[in-house]
Amino acid sequence: MRIGVLGTGMVGRTLSAKFAELGHETRIGTRDVAAAMASTEVTRDGTGTLAQWQENNPEVPVATFADAAAHGEVVLNATSGVASLDALRMAGEGNLEGKVLIDVSNPLDFSRGFPPTLSVCNTDSVAERIQEAFPAARVVKTLNTVGAPVMVAPSAVAGGEHTMFVAGNDQEAKSLVTDTFLRGGFGWKHVMDLGDIKSARGMEMYLPLWLSLMQVGGSPLFNIAVLT
Ligand SMILES: NC(=O)c1ccc[n+]([C@@H]2O[C@H](COP(=O)([O-])OP(=O)(O)OC[C@H]3O[C@@H](n4cnc5c(N)ncnc54)[C@H](OP(=O)(O)O)[C@@H]3O)[C@@H](O)[C@H]2O)c1
């Protein structure tokens, strides 16, 4: 499958590398390719600058948001939640039309320091805003409730005995994301469909608890399990 990943942070890199490993033709998108490739900024996952990451992942070309979105049959939003609408506008509404748009973003606003506040919550979510702004895209919220390494390697935590959530209005899109990527590609055993896109509110509002759990545990390698 052709996949366009929007976002060059650790999530965009982790998911792009995994998609490529699974045989998907993947492009990773950024605002300005030349600036991103010249950037000396390094990510916390130890993959270095984007140029260094690209050297180690030559099968994933770095493209503009628009080129990556145009390339993708499936598009994945891994941009900063406070900037996701801007990033998707740069990707171009026409390049998202009719496509499954996986949204892994969180509405974390670090402008007043740590801990961040939620830029959208209670009666709204980033996912809903994306679905509203791009009505022809088939938005599926998922993966935002775990750290990047856990997204693509759930078995690294408790043998995979924990829960991933999905939310979205399009049942077929949710099934494709669940079967092809979550269960099929990444190995998630327990995927819970929370319902329509409004359910993304709870998934995004979980983030303050996730941050506390990470601080207390000292590692992003954890998740929650829904037990009945
Ligand atoms: N880090 C994790 O483990 C984790 C886990 C779950 C969910 N998430 C969520 O996943 C998303 C990506 O996280 P991340 O840590 O990989 O990276 P990030 O630093 O949150 O986001 C990086 C991306 O956001 C884009 N961006 C930033 N400001 C922008 C603006 N004003 N306009 C357009 N694009 C802008 C950047 O574009 P350029 O490439 O042009 O700089 C870059 O590609 C976030 O929403 C985060 O909350 C992260």
PDB file of C-alpha atoms and ligand atoms in Angstrom:
ATOM      1  CA  MET A   1       0.000   0.000   0.000  1.00  0.00           C
ATOM      2  CA  ARG A   2       1.199   3.603  -0.546  1.00  0.00           C
ATOM      3  CA  ILE A   3       1.369   5.543   2.725  1.00  0.00           C
ATOM      4  CA  GLY A   4       1.985   9.226   3.347  1.00  0.00           C
ATOM      5  CA  VAL A   5       3.131  10.023   6.871  1.00  0.00           C
ATOM      6  CA  LEU A   6       2.853  13.677   7.874  1.00  0.00           C
ATOM      7  CA  GLY A   7       5.377  14.518  10.587  1.00  0.00           C
ATOM      8  CA  THR A   8       9.108  14.038  11.029  1.00  0.00           C
ATOM      9  CA  GLY A   9       9.244  13.717  14.840  1.00  0.00           C
ATOM     10  CA  MET A  10       9.804  10.411  16.595  1.00  0.00           C
ATOM     11  CA  VAL A  11       6.271   9.205  15.835  1.00  0.00           C
ATOM     12  CA  GLY A  12       6.483   9.984  12.117  1.00  0.00           C
ATOM     13  CA  ARG A  13       9.900   8.338  11.920  1.00  0.00           C
ATOM     14  CA  THR A  14       8.902   5.245  13.931  1.00  0.00           C
ATOM     15  CA  LEU A  15       5.734   4.628  11.937  1.00  0.00           C
ATOM     16  CA  SER A  16       7.364   5.370   8.551  1.00  0.00           C
ATOM     17  CA  ALA A  17      10.179   2.920   9.264  1.00  0.00           C
ATOM     18  CA  LYS A  18       7.686   0.263  10.355  1.00  0.00           C
ATOM     19  CA  PHE A  19       5.415   0.767   7.339  1.00  0.00           C
ATOM     20  CA  ALA A  20       8.455   0.461   5.053  1.00  0.00           C
ATOM     21  CA  GLU A  21       9.606  -2.676   6.888  1.00  0.00           C
ATOM     22  CA  LEU A  22       6.140  -4.135   6.273  1.00  0.00           C
ATOM     23  CA  GLY A  23       6.580  -3.506   2.546  1.00  0.00           C
ATOM     24  CA  HIS A  24       4.430  -0.385   2.219  1.00  0.00           C
ATOM     25  CA  GLU A  25       5.696   2.317  -0.138  1.00  0.00           C
ATOM     26  CA  THR A  26       6.062   5.153   2.358  1.00  0.00           C
ATOM     27  CA  ARG A  27       6.910   8.855   2.188  1.00  0.00           C
ATOM     28  CA  ILE A  28       7.482  11.051   5.229  1.00  0.00           C
ATOM     29  CA  GLY A  29       6.237  14.651   5.027  1.00  0.00           C
ATOM     30  CA  THR A  30       7.511  17.933   6.429  1.00  0.00           C
ATOM     31  CA  ARG A  31       6.793  21.641   5.864  1.00  0.00           C
ATOM     32  CA  ASP A  32      10.047  22.409   4.030  1.00  0.00           C
ATOM     33  CA  VAL A  33      12.216  19.532   2.850  1.00  0.00           C
ATOM     34  CA  ALA A  34      15.448  21.539   2.523  1.00  0.00           C
ATOM     35  CA  ALA A  35      15.038  23.097   5.981  1.00  0.00           C
ATOM     36  CA  ALA A  36      14.139  19.753   7.581  1.00  0.00           C
ATOM     37  CA  MET A  37      17.115  17.980   6.002  1.00  0.00           C
ATOM     38  CA  ALA A  38      19.448  20.781   7.145  1.00  0.00           C
ATOM     39  CA  SER A  39      18.044  20.805  10.679  1.00  0.00           C
ATOM     40  CA  THR A  40      20.439  19.881  13.503  1.00  0.00           C
ATOM     41  CA  GLU A  41      17.537  19.054  15.830  1.00  0.00           C
ATOM     42  CA  VAL A  42      17.645  15.494  17.181  1.00  0.00           C
ATOM     43  CA  THR A  43      14.734  13.422  18.475  1.00  0.00           C
ATOM     44  CA  ARG A  44      14.630  11.687  21.890  1.00  0.00           C
ATOM     45  CA  ASP A  45      14.555   8.230  20.292  1.00  0.00           C
ATOM     46  CA  GLY A  46      18.239   8.315  19.369  1.00  0.00           C
ATOM     47  CA  THR A  47      17.686   8.372  15.596  1.00  0.00           C
ATOM     48  CA  GLY A  48      19.562  11.687  15.314  1.00  0.00           C
ATOM     49  CA  THR A  49      18.775  14.450  12.877  1.00  0.00           C
ATOM     50  CA  LEU A  50      16.278  13.890  10.082  1.00  0.00           C
ATOM     51  CA  ALA A  51      19.181  13.676   7.605  1.00  0.00           C
ATOM     52  CA  GLN A  52      20.804  10.934   9.702  1.00  0.00           C
ATOM     53  CA  TRP A  53      17.492   9.111  10.046  1.00  0.00           C
ATOM     54  CA  GLN A  54      16.961   9.326   6.278  1.00  0.00           C
ATOM     55  CA  GLU A  55      20.421   7.897   5.625  1.00  0.00           C
ATOM     56  CA  ASN A  56      19.468   4.880   7.741  1.00  0.00           C
ATOM     57  CA  ASN A  57      16.029   4.631   6.112  1.00  0.00           C
ATOM     58  CA  PRO A  58      16.780   5.291   2.431  1.00  0.00           C
ATOM     59  CA  GLU A  59      13.580   3.541   1.340  1.00  0.00           C
ATOM     60  CA  VAL A  60      11.490   6.366   2.873  1.00  0.00           C
ATOM     61  CA  PRO A  61      11.851   9.606   0.872  1.00  0.00           C
ATOM     62  CA  VAL A  62      11.389  12.918   2.693  1.00  0.00           C
ATOM     63  CA  ALA A  63       8.714  14.963   0.922  1.00  0.00           C
ATOM     64  CA  THR A  64       6.548  18.015   1.502  1.00  0.00           C
ATOM     65  CA  PHE A  65       3.292  17.476   3.394  1.00  0.00           C
ATOM     66  CA  ALA A  66       1.479  17.866   0.049  1.00  0.00           C
ATOM     67  CA  ASP A  67       3.677  15.354  -1.801  1.00  0.00           C
ATOM     68  CA  ALA A  68       3.448  12.814   1.014  1.00  0.00           C
ATOM     69  CA  ALA A  69      -0.353  13.169   1.191  1.00  0.00           C
ATOM     70  CA  ALA A  70      -0.731  12.953  -2.602  1.00  0.00           C
ATOM     71  CA  HIS A  71       1.412   9.792  -2.607  1.00  0.00           C
ATOM     72  CA  GLY A  72      -0.569   8.062   0.155  1.00  0.00           C
ATOM     73  CA  GLU A  73      -3.581   5.836  -0.380  1.00  0.00           C
ATOM     74  CA  VAL A  74      -3.593   6.061   3.403  1.00  0.00           C
ATOM     75  CA  VAL A  75      -2.378   9.238   5.141  1.00  0.00           C
ATOM     76  CA  LEU A  76      -1.206   9.404   8.757  1.00  0.00           C
ATOM     77  CA  ASN A  77      -1.124  12.595  10.797  1.00  0.00           C
ATOM     78  CA  ALA A  78       1.854  12.613  13.169  1.00  0.00           C
ATOM     79  CA  THR A  79       2.198  16.356  13.546  1.00  0.00           C
ATOM     80  CA  SER A  80       2.027  18.419  16.715  1.00  0.00           C
ATOM     81  CA  GLY A  81      -1.647  18.458  17.738  1.00  0.00           C
ATOM     82  CA  VAL A  82      -1.748  22.234  18.114  1.00  0.00           C
ATOM     83  CA  ALA A  83      -0.532  22.561  14.500  1.00  0.00           C
ATOM     84  CA  SER A  84      -2.267  19.564  12.885  1.00  0.00           C
ATOM     85  CA  LEU A  85      -4.984  21.567  11.133  1.00  0.00           C
ATOM     86  CA  ASP A  86      -2.343  23.860   9.616  1.00  0.00           C
ATOM     87  CA  ALA A  87      -0.232  20.870   8.577  1.00  0.00           C
ATOM     88  CA  LEU A  88      -3.249  19.182   6.953  1.00  0.00           C
ATOM     89  CA  ARG A  89      -4.179  22.382   5.121  1.00  0.00           C
ATOM     90  CA  MET A  90      -0.615  22.384   3.755  1.00  0.00           C
ATOM     91  CA  ALA A  91      -1.111  18.748   2.764  1.00  0.00           C
ATOM     92  CA  GLY A  92      -4.094  19.912   0.736  1.00  0.00           C
ATOM     93  CA  GLU A  93      -7.764  19.025   1.072  1.00  0.00           C
ATOM     94  CA  GLY A  94      -7.797  17.402  -2.366  1.00  0.00           C
ATOM     95  CA  ASN A  95      -4.958  15.075  -1.367  1.00  0.00           C
ATOM     96  CA  LEU A  96      -7.028  13.771   1.563  1.00  0.00           C
ATOM     97  CA  GLU A  97     -10.336  13.319  -0.234  1.00  0.00           C
ATOM     98  CA  GLY A  98     -11.811   9.834   0.200  1.00  0.00           C
ATOM     99  CA  LYS A  99      -8.673   8.603   1.977  1.00  0.00           C
ATOM    100  CA  VAL A 100      -8.284   6.922   5.327  1.00  0.00           C
ATOM    101  CA  LEU A 101      -6.599   9.518   7.533  1.00  0.00           C
ATOM    102  CA  ILE A 102      -5.070   7.994  10.661  1.00  0.00           C
ATOM    103  CA  ASP A 103      -4.738  10.607  13.389  1.00  0.00           C
ATOM    104  CA  VAL A 104      -2.239   9.868  16.172  1.00  0.00           C
ATOM    105  CA  SER A 105      -1.897  13.456  17.393  1.00  0.00           C
ATOM    106  CA  ASN A 106      -2.474  14.838  20.872  1.00  0.00           C
ATOM    107  CA  PRO A 107      -3.586  18.384  21.737  1.00  0.00           C
ATOM    108  CA  LEU A 108      -0.584  19.103  23.957  1.00  0.00           C
ATOM    109  CA  ASP A 109       0.174  22.783  24.450  1.00  0.00           C
ATOM    110  CA  PHE A 110       3.665  23.285  25.906  1.00  0.00           C
ATOM    111  CA  SER A 111       3.598  27.080  25.530  1.00  0.00           C
ATOM    112  CA  ARG A 112       3.282  27.521  29.317  1.00  0.00           C
ATOM    113  CA  GLY A 113       5.853  24.852  30.125  1.00  0.00           C
ATOM    114  CA  PHE A 114       5.460  21.415  31.668  1.00  0.00           C
ATOM    115  CA  PRO A 115       3.057  19.786  32.258  1.00  0.00           C
ATOM    116  CA  PRO A 116       1.361  20.807  29.040  1.00  0.00           C
ATOM    117  CA  THR A 117      -2.309  21.765  28.930  1.00  0.00           C
ATOM    118  CA  LEU A 118      -4.809  20.406  26.418  1.00  0.00           C
ATOM    119  CA  SER A 119      -5.493  22.896  23.633  1.00  0.00           C
ATOM    120  CA  VAL A 120      -8.859  21.231  22.906  1.00  0.00           C
ATOM    121  CA  CYS A 121     -10.917  19.126  25.327  1.00  0.00           C
ATOM    122  CA  ASN A 122     -14.258  18.278  26.942  1.00  0.00           C
ATOM    123  CA  THR A 123     -16.611  19.101  24.093  1.00  0.00           C
ATOM    124  CA  ASP A 124     -14.128  18.779  21.228  1.00  0.00           C
ATOM    125  CA  SER A 125     -10.940  17.032  20.108  1.00  0.00           C
ATOM    126  CA  VAL A 126      -8.259  17.417  17.468  1.00  0.00           C
ATOM    127  CA  ALA A 127      -9.687  14.412  15.635  1.00  0.00           C
ATOM    128  CA  GLU A 128     -13.161  15.974  15.460  1.00  0.00           C
ATOM    129  CA  ARG A 129     -11.713  19.257  14.240  1.00  0.00           C
ATOM    130  CA  ILE A 130      -9.826  17.391  11.529  1.00  0.00           C
ATOM    131  CA  GLN A 131     -12.946  15.455  10.502  1.00  0.00           C
ATOM    132  CA  GLU A 132     -14.968  18.688  10.444  1.00  0.00           C
ATOM    133  CA  ALA A 133     -12.344  20.606   8.436  1.00  0.00           C
ATOM    134  CA  PHE A 134     -11.831  17.730   5.973  1.00  0.00           C
ATOM    135  CA  PRO A 135     -15.263  16.071   5.680  1.00  0.00           C
ATOM    136  CA  ALA A 136     -14.223  13.899   2.727  1.00  0.00           C
ATOM    137  CA  ALA A 137     -11.368  12.324   4.701  1.00  0.00           C
ATOM    138  CA  ARG A 138     -12.112   9.152   6.660  1.00  0.00           C
ATOM    139  CA  VAL A 139     -10.521   9.990  10.005  1.00  0.00           C
ATOM    140  CA  VAL A 140      -9.527   7.178  12.352  1.00  0.00           C
ATOM    141  CA  LYS A 141      -8.146   8.147  15.745  1.00  0.00           C
ATOM    142  CA  THR A 142      -5.752   5.592  17.189  1.00  0.00           C
ATOM    143  CA  LEU A 143      -2.275   5.014  18.675  1.00  0.00           C
ATOM    144  CA  ASN A 144      -2.200   8.407  20.449  1.00  0.00           C
ATOM    145  CA  THR A 145      -2.510   6.720  23.869  1.00  0.00           C
ATOM    146  CA  VAL A 146       0.911   5.005  23.772  1.00  0.00           C
ATOM    147  CA  GLY A 147       4.507   6.099  23.275  1.00  0.00           C
ATOM    148  CA  ALA A 148       5.995   5.777  19.791  1.00  0.00           C
ATOM    149  CA  PRO A 149       7.972   2.559  20.451  1.00  0.00           C
ATOM    150  CA  VAL A 150       4.850   0.792  21.796  1.00  0.00           C
ATOM    151  CA  MET A 151       2.771   1.772  18.739  1.00  0.00           C
ATOM    152  CA  VAL A 152       4.680  -0.596  16.474  1.00  0.00           C
ATOM    153  CA  ALA A 153       5.844  -3.159  19.063  1.00  0.00           C
ATOM    154  CA  PRO A 154       3.007  -3.818  21.515  1.00  0.00           C
ATOM    155  CA  SER A 155       4.548  -7.176  22.449  1.00  0.00           C
ATOM    156  CA  ALA A 156       7.388  -5.277  24.152  1.00  0.00           C
ATOM    157  CA  VAL A 157       4.924  -4.460  26.977  1.00  0.00           C
ATOM    158  CA  ALA A 158       3.450  -7.355  29.020  1.00  0.00           C
ATOM    159  CA  GLY A 159       3.557  -9.700  26.036  1.00  0.00           C
ATOM    160  CA  GLY A 160       1.006  -7.491  24.267  1.00  0.00           C
ATOM    161  CA  GLU A 161      -1.726  -8.035  26.870  1.00  0.00           C
ATOM    162  CA  HIS A 162      -3.009  -4.453  26.852  1.00  0.00           C
ATOM    163  CA  THR A 163      -5.457  -2.317  24.927  1.00  0.00           C
ATOM    164  CA  MET A 164      -5.429  -0.066  21.877  1.00  0.00           C
ATOM    165  CA  PHE A 165      -8.435   2.100  21.039  1.00  0.00           C
ATOM    166  CA  VAL A 166      -9.890   3.252  17.724  1.00  0.00           C
ATOM    167  CA  ALA A 167     -12.539   5.897  17.061  1.00  0.00           C
ATOM    168  CA  GLY A 168     -14.074   7.236  13.869  1.00  0.00           C
ATOM    169  CA  ASN A 169     -17.258   7.656  11.864  1.00  0.00           C
ATOM    170  CA  ASP A 170     -16.311   5.310   9.010  1.00  0.00           C
ATOM    171  CA  GLN A 171     -16.596   1.636   9.986  1.00  0.00           C
ATOM    172  CA  GLU A 172     -14.767   0.413   6.889  1.00  0.00           C
ATOM    173  CA  ALA A 173     -11.866   2.781   7.567  1.00  0.00           C
ATOM    174  CA  LYS A 174     -11.642   1.604  11.179  1.00  0.00           C
ATOM    175  CA  SER A 175     -11.656  -2.031  10.029  1.00  0.00           C
ATOM    176  CA  LEU A 176      -8.881  -1.400   7.524  1.00  0.00           C
ATOM    177  CA  VAL A 177      -6.718   0.355  10.121  1.00  0.00           C
ATOM    178  CA  THR A 178      -7.414  -2.345  12.714  1.00  0.00           C
ATOM    179  CA  ASP A 179      -6.922  -5.381  10.461  1.00  0.00           C
ATOM    180  CA  THR A 180      -4.119  -4.191   8.174  1.00  0.00           C
ATOM    181  CA  PHE A 181      -2.022  -2.103  10.518  1.00  0.00           C
ATOM    182  CA  LEU A 182      -2.871  -2.538  14.206  1.00  0.00           C
ATOM    183  CA  ARG A 183      -3.476  -6.296  14.317  1.00  0.00           C
ATOM    184  CA  GLY A 184      -1.831  -7.370  11.059  1.00  0.00           C
ATOM    185  CA  GLY A 185       1.257  -5.182  10.812  1.00  0.00           C
ATOM    186  CA  PHE A 186       2.053  -4.125  14.358  1.00  0.00           C
ATOM    187  CA  GLY A 187       0.721  -7.129  16.294  1.00  0.00           C
ATOM    188  CA  TRP A 188      -1.887  -5.531  18.555  1.00  0.00           C
ATOM    189  CA  LYS A 189      -3.940  -8.317  20.191  1.00  0.00           C
ATOM    190  CA  HIS A 190      -6.587  -6.185  21.890  1.00  0.00           C
ATOM    191  CA  VAL A 191      -8.182  -3.408  19.839  1.00  0.00           C
ATOM    192  CA  MET A 192     -11.302  -1.747  21.216  1.00  0.00           C
ATOM    193  CA  ASP A 193     -13.596   0.292  18.953  1.00  0.00           C
ATOM    194  CA  LEU A 194     -14.907   3.164  21.104  1.00  0.00           C
ATOM    195  CA  GLY A 195     -17.409   4.383  18.538  1.00  0.00           C
ATOM    196  CA  ASP A 196     -17.644   7.525  16.447  1.00  0.00           C
ATOM    197  CA  ILE A 197     -15.121  10.336  16.218  1.00  0.00           C
ATOM    198  CA  LYS A 198     -16.455  12.012  19.389  1.00  0.00           C
ATOM    199  CA  SER A 199     -14.862   9.141  21.325  1.00  0.00           C
ATOM    200  CA  ALA A 200     -11.503  10.682  20.435  1.00  0.00           C
ATOM    201  CA  ARG A 201     -12.172  13.195  23.236  1.00  0.00           C
ATOM    202  CA  GLY A 202     -11.516  10.596  25.914  1.00  0.00           C
ATOM    203  CA  MET A 203      -8.500   9.218  24.059  1.00  0.00           C
ATOM    204  CA  GLU A 204      -6.960  12.684  23.902  1.00  0.00           C
ATOM    205  CA  MET A 205      -7.956  13.658  27.465  1.00  0.00           C
ATOM    206  CA  TYR A 206      -6.117  10.562  28.760  1.00  0.00           C
ATOM    207  CA  LEU A 207      -2.833  12.309  28.047  1.00  0.00           C
ATOM    208  CA  PRO A 208      -2.382  14.050  31.425  1.00  0.00           C
ATOM    209  CA  LEU A 209      -2.625  10.611  33.080  1.00  0.00           C
ATOM    210  CA  TRP A 210      -0.232   9.121  30.509  1.00  0.00           C
ATOM    211  CA  LEU A 211       2.293  11.862  31.309  1.00  0.00           C
ATOM    212  CA  SER A 212       1.989  11.218  35.069  1.00  0.00           C
ATOM    213  CA  LEU A 213       2.430   7.477  34.528  1.00  0.00           C
ATOM    214  CA  MET A 214       5.512   8.094  32.445  1.00  0.00           C
ATOM    215  CA  GLN A 215       7.015  10.406  35.042  1.00  0.00           C
ATOM    216  CA  VAL A 216       6.371   7.970  37.871  1.00  0.00           C
ATOM    217  CA  GLY A 217       7.537   4.914  35.924  1.00  0.00           C
ATOM    218  CA  GLY A 218      10.422   6.672  34.161  1.00  0.00           C
ATOM    219  CA  SER A 219       9.753   4.996  30.807  1.00  0.00           C
ATOM    220  CA  PRO A 220       7.297   5.316  27.904  1.00  0.00           C
ATOM    221  CA  LEU A 221       7.184   1.505  27.644  1.00  0.00           C
ATOM    222  CA  PHE A 222       3.818   0.907  29.304  1.00  0.00           C
ATOM    223  CA  ASN A 223       0.138   0.841  28.482  1.00  0.00           C
ATOM    224  CA  ILE A 224      -3.232   0.265  30.100  1.00  0.00           C
ATOM    225  CA  ALA A 225      -5.395  -2.832  29.680  1.00  0.00           C
ATOM    226  CA  VAL A 226      -9.179  -2.857  29.805  1.00  0.00           C
ATOM    227  CA  LEU A 227     -10.168  -5.884  31.897  1.00  0.00           C
ATOM    228  CA  THR A 228     -13.705  -7.092  32.335  1.00  0.00           C
TER     229      THR A 228
HETATM  230  N1  LIG B   1       6.152  11.216  20.987  1.00  0.00           N
HETATM  231  C1  LIG B   1       5.335  10.219  21.270  1.00  0.00           C
HETATM  232  O1  LIG B   1       5.757   9.156  21.774  1.00  0.00           O
HETATM  233  C2  LIG B   1       3.858  10.352  20.978  1.00  0.00           C
HETATM  234  C3  LIG B   1       2.984   9.328  21.361  1.00  0.00           C
HETATM  235  C4  LIG B   1       1.623   9.418  21.025  1.00  0.00           C
HETATM  236  C5  LIG B   1       1.167  10.513  20.297  1.00  0.00           C
HETATM  237  N2  LIG B   1       2.051  11.513  19.963  1.00  0.00           N
HETATM  238  C6  LIG B   1       1.544  12.640  19.180  1.00  0.00           C
HETATM  239  O2  LIG B   1       2.004  12.438  17.834  1.00  0.00           O
HETATM  240  C7  LIG B   1       2.286  13.700  17.212  1.00  0.00           C
HETATM  241  C8  LIG B   1       3.734  13.720  16.758  1.00  0.00           C
HETATM  242  O3  LIG B   1       4.581  13.667  17.890  1.00  0.00           O
HETATM  243  P1  LIG B   1       6.178  13.729  17.751  1.00  0.00           P
HETATM  244  O4  LIG B   1       6.710  13.664  19.125  1.00  0.00           O
HETATM  245  O5  LIG B   1       6.623  12.751  16.736  1.00  0.00           O
HETATM  246  O6  LIG B   1       6.487  15.130  17.073  1.00  0.00           O
HETATM  247  P2  LIG B   1       6.031  16.652  17.365  1.00  0.00           P
HETATM  248  O7  LIG B   1       7.264  17.390  17.731  1.00  0.00           O
HETATM  249  O8  LIG B   1       4.887  16.711  18.285  1.00  0.00           O
HETATM  250  O9  LIG B   1       5.547  17.099  15.895  1.00  0.00           O
HETATM  251  C9  LIG B   1       6.475  17.198  14.868  1.00  0.00           C
HETATM  252  C10 LIG B   1       5.820  17.535  13.569  1.00  0.00           C
HETATM  253  O10 LIG B   1       4.885  18.611  13.709  1.00  0.00           O
HETATM  254  C11 LIG B   1       5.067  19.517  12.622  1.00  0.00           C
HETATM  255  N3  LIG B   1       4.739  20.884  13.026  1.00  0.00           N
HETATM  256  C12 LIG B   1       5.127  21.540  14.149  1.00  0.00           C
HETATM  257  N4  LIG B   1       4.668  22.811  14.137  1.00  0.00           N
HETATM  258  C13 LIG B   1       4.004  22.974  12.971  1.00  0.00           C
HETATM  259  C14 LIG B   1       3.306  24.052  12.378  1.00  0.00           C
HETATM  260  N5  LIG B   1       3.203  25.246  12.981  1.00  0.00           N
HETATM  261  N6  LIG B   1       2.714  23.853  11.184  1.00  0.00           N
HETATM  262  C15 LIG B   1       2.779  22.642  10.558  1.00  0.00           C
HETATM  263  N7  LIG B   1       3.444  21.583  11.068  1.00  0.00           N
HETATM  264  C16 LIG B   1       4.040  21.740  12.264  1.00  0.00           C
HETATM  265  C17 LIG B   1       6.544  19.431  12.327  1.00  0.00           C
HETATM  266  O11 LIG B   1       6.764  19.834  10.990  1.00  0.00           O
HETATM  267  P3  LIG B   1       8.256  19.953  10.374  1.00  0.00           P
HETATM  268  O12 LIG B   1       8.620  18.542   9.988  1.00  0.00           O
HETATM  269  O13 LIG B   1       8.071  20.845   9.230  1.00  0.00           O
HETATM  270  O14 LIG B   1       9.113  20.506  11.454  1.00  0.00           O
HETATM  271  C18 LIG B   1       6.862  17.976  12.555  1.00  0.00           C
HETATM  272  O15 LIG B   1       6.744  17.223  11.375  1.00  0.00           O
HETATM  273  C19 LIG B   1       1.960  14.762  18.275  1.00  0.00           C
HETATM  274  O16 LIG B   1       0.669  15.228  18.082  1.00  0.00           O
HETATM  275  C20 LIG B   1       2.079  13.993  19.589  1.00  0.00           C
HETATM  276  O17 LIG B   1       1.299  14.562  20.627  1.00  0.00           O
HETATM  277  C21 LIG B   1       3.361  11.454  20.287  1.00  0.00           C
END
